[in-house]
XYZ file of C-alpha atoms in Angstrom:
92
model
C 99.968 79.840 84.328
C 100.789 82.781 82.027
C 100.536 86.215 83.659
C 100.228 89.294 81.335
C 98.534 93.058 81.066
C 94.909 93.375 81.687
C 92.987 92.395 78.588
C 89.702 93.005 78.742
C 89.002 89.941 80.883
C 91.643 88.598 83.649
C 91.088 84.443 83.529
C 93.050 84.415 86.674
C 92.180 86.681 89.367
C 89.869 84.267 91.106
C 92.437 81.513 90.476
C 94.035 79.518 93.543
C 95.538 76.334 92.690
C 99.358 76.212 93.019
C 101.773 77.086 90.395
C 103.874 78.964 89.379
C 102.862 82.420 87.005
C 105.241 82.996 84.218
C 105.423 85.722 81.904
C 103.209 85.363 78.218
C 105.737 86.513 76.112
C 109.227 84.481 77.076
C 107.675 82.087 80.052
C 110.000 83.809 82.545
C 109.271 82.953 86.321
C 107.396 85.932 88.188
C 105.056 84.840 90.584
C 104.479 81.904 93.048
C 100.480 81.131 93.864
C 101.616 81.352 97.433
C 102.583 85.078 97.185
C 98.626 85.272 95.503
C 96.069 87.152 97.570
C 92.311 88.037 96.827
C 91.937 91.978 96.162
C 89.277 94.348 95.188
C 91.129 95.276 91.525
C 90.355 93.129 88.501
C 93.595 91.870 88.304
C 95.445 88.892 90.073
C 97.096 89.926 93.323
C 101.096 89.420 95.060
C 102.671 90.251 97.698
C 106.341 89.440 95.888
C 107.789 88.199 92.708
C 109.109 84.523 93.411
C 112.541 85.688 92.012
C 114.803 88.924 93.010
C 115.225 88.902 88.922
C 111.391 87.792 88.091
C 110.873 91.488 87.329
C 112.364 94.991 86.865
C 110.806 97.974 88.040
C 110.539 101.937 86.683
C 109.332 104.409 88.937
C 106.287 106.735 87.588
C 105.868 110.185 88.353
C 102.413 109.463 89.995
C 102.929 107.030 92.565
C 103.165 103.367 91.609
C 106.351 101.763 89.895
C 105.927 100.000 86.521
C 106.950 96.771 86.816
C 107.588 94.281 83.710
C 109.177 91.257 83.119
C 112.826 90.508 83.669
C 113.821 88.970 80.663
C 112.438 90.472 78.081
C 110.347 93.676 79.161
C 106.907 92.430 78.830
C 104.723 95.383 80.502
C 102.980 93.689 83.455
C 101.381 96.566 85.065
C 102.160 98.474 88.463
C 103.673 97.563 92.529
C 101.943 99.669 94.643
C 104.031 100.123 97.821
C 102.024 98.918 101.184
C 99.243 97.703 99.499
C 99.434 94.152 100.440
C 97.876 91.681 102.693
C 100.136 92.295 105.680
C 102.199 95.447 106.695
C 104.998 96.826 105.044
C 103.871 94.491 101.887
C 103.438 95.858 98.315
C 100.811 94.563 95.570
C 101.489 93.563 92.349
């Protein structure tokens, strides 16, 4: 399942079967459906990346951190700390 920037229409968000998400540019690994969790934001939801490596993150001067992909530095959107399902979890 690819995984990329909002577009206009997120295909995924409402999508549970299990996989694995990879990145739309270079296929790299980032997210495993069992990290997926339903959330009011119109884009797909996890509570972790399925590799330490799956992504690299840049801290913004307004809160979130930009997070992209790993290998090559597709933009993926934003980790916002404690946000997740459970305690202590982030979103992505």
């Amino acid at each position: 399942m690819s995984y990329c920037s909002f577009s206009g229409g997120e295909e995924y968000k409402n999508h549970f079967q299990p996989g694995i998400y990879v990145c739309s540019e270079c296929g790299h690994e980032l997210f495993s459906s069992t990290s997926k969790f339903e959330h009011s934001s119109p884009w797909p939801a996890f509570s972790e990346t399925i590799h330490e490596d799956s992504v690299s993150k840049h801290p913004e001067a307004w809160g979130p951190i930009k997070v992209c992909c790993g290998k090559c530095g597709n933009g993926l959107g934003h980790e916002f700390l404690y946000d997740g399902p459970k305690e202590g979890l982030s979103r992505f």
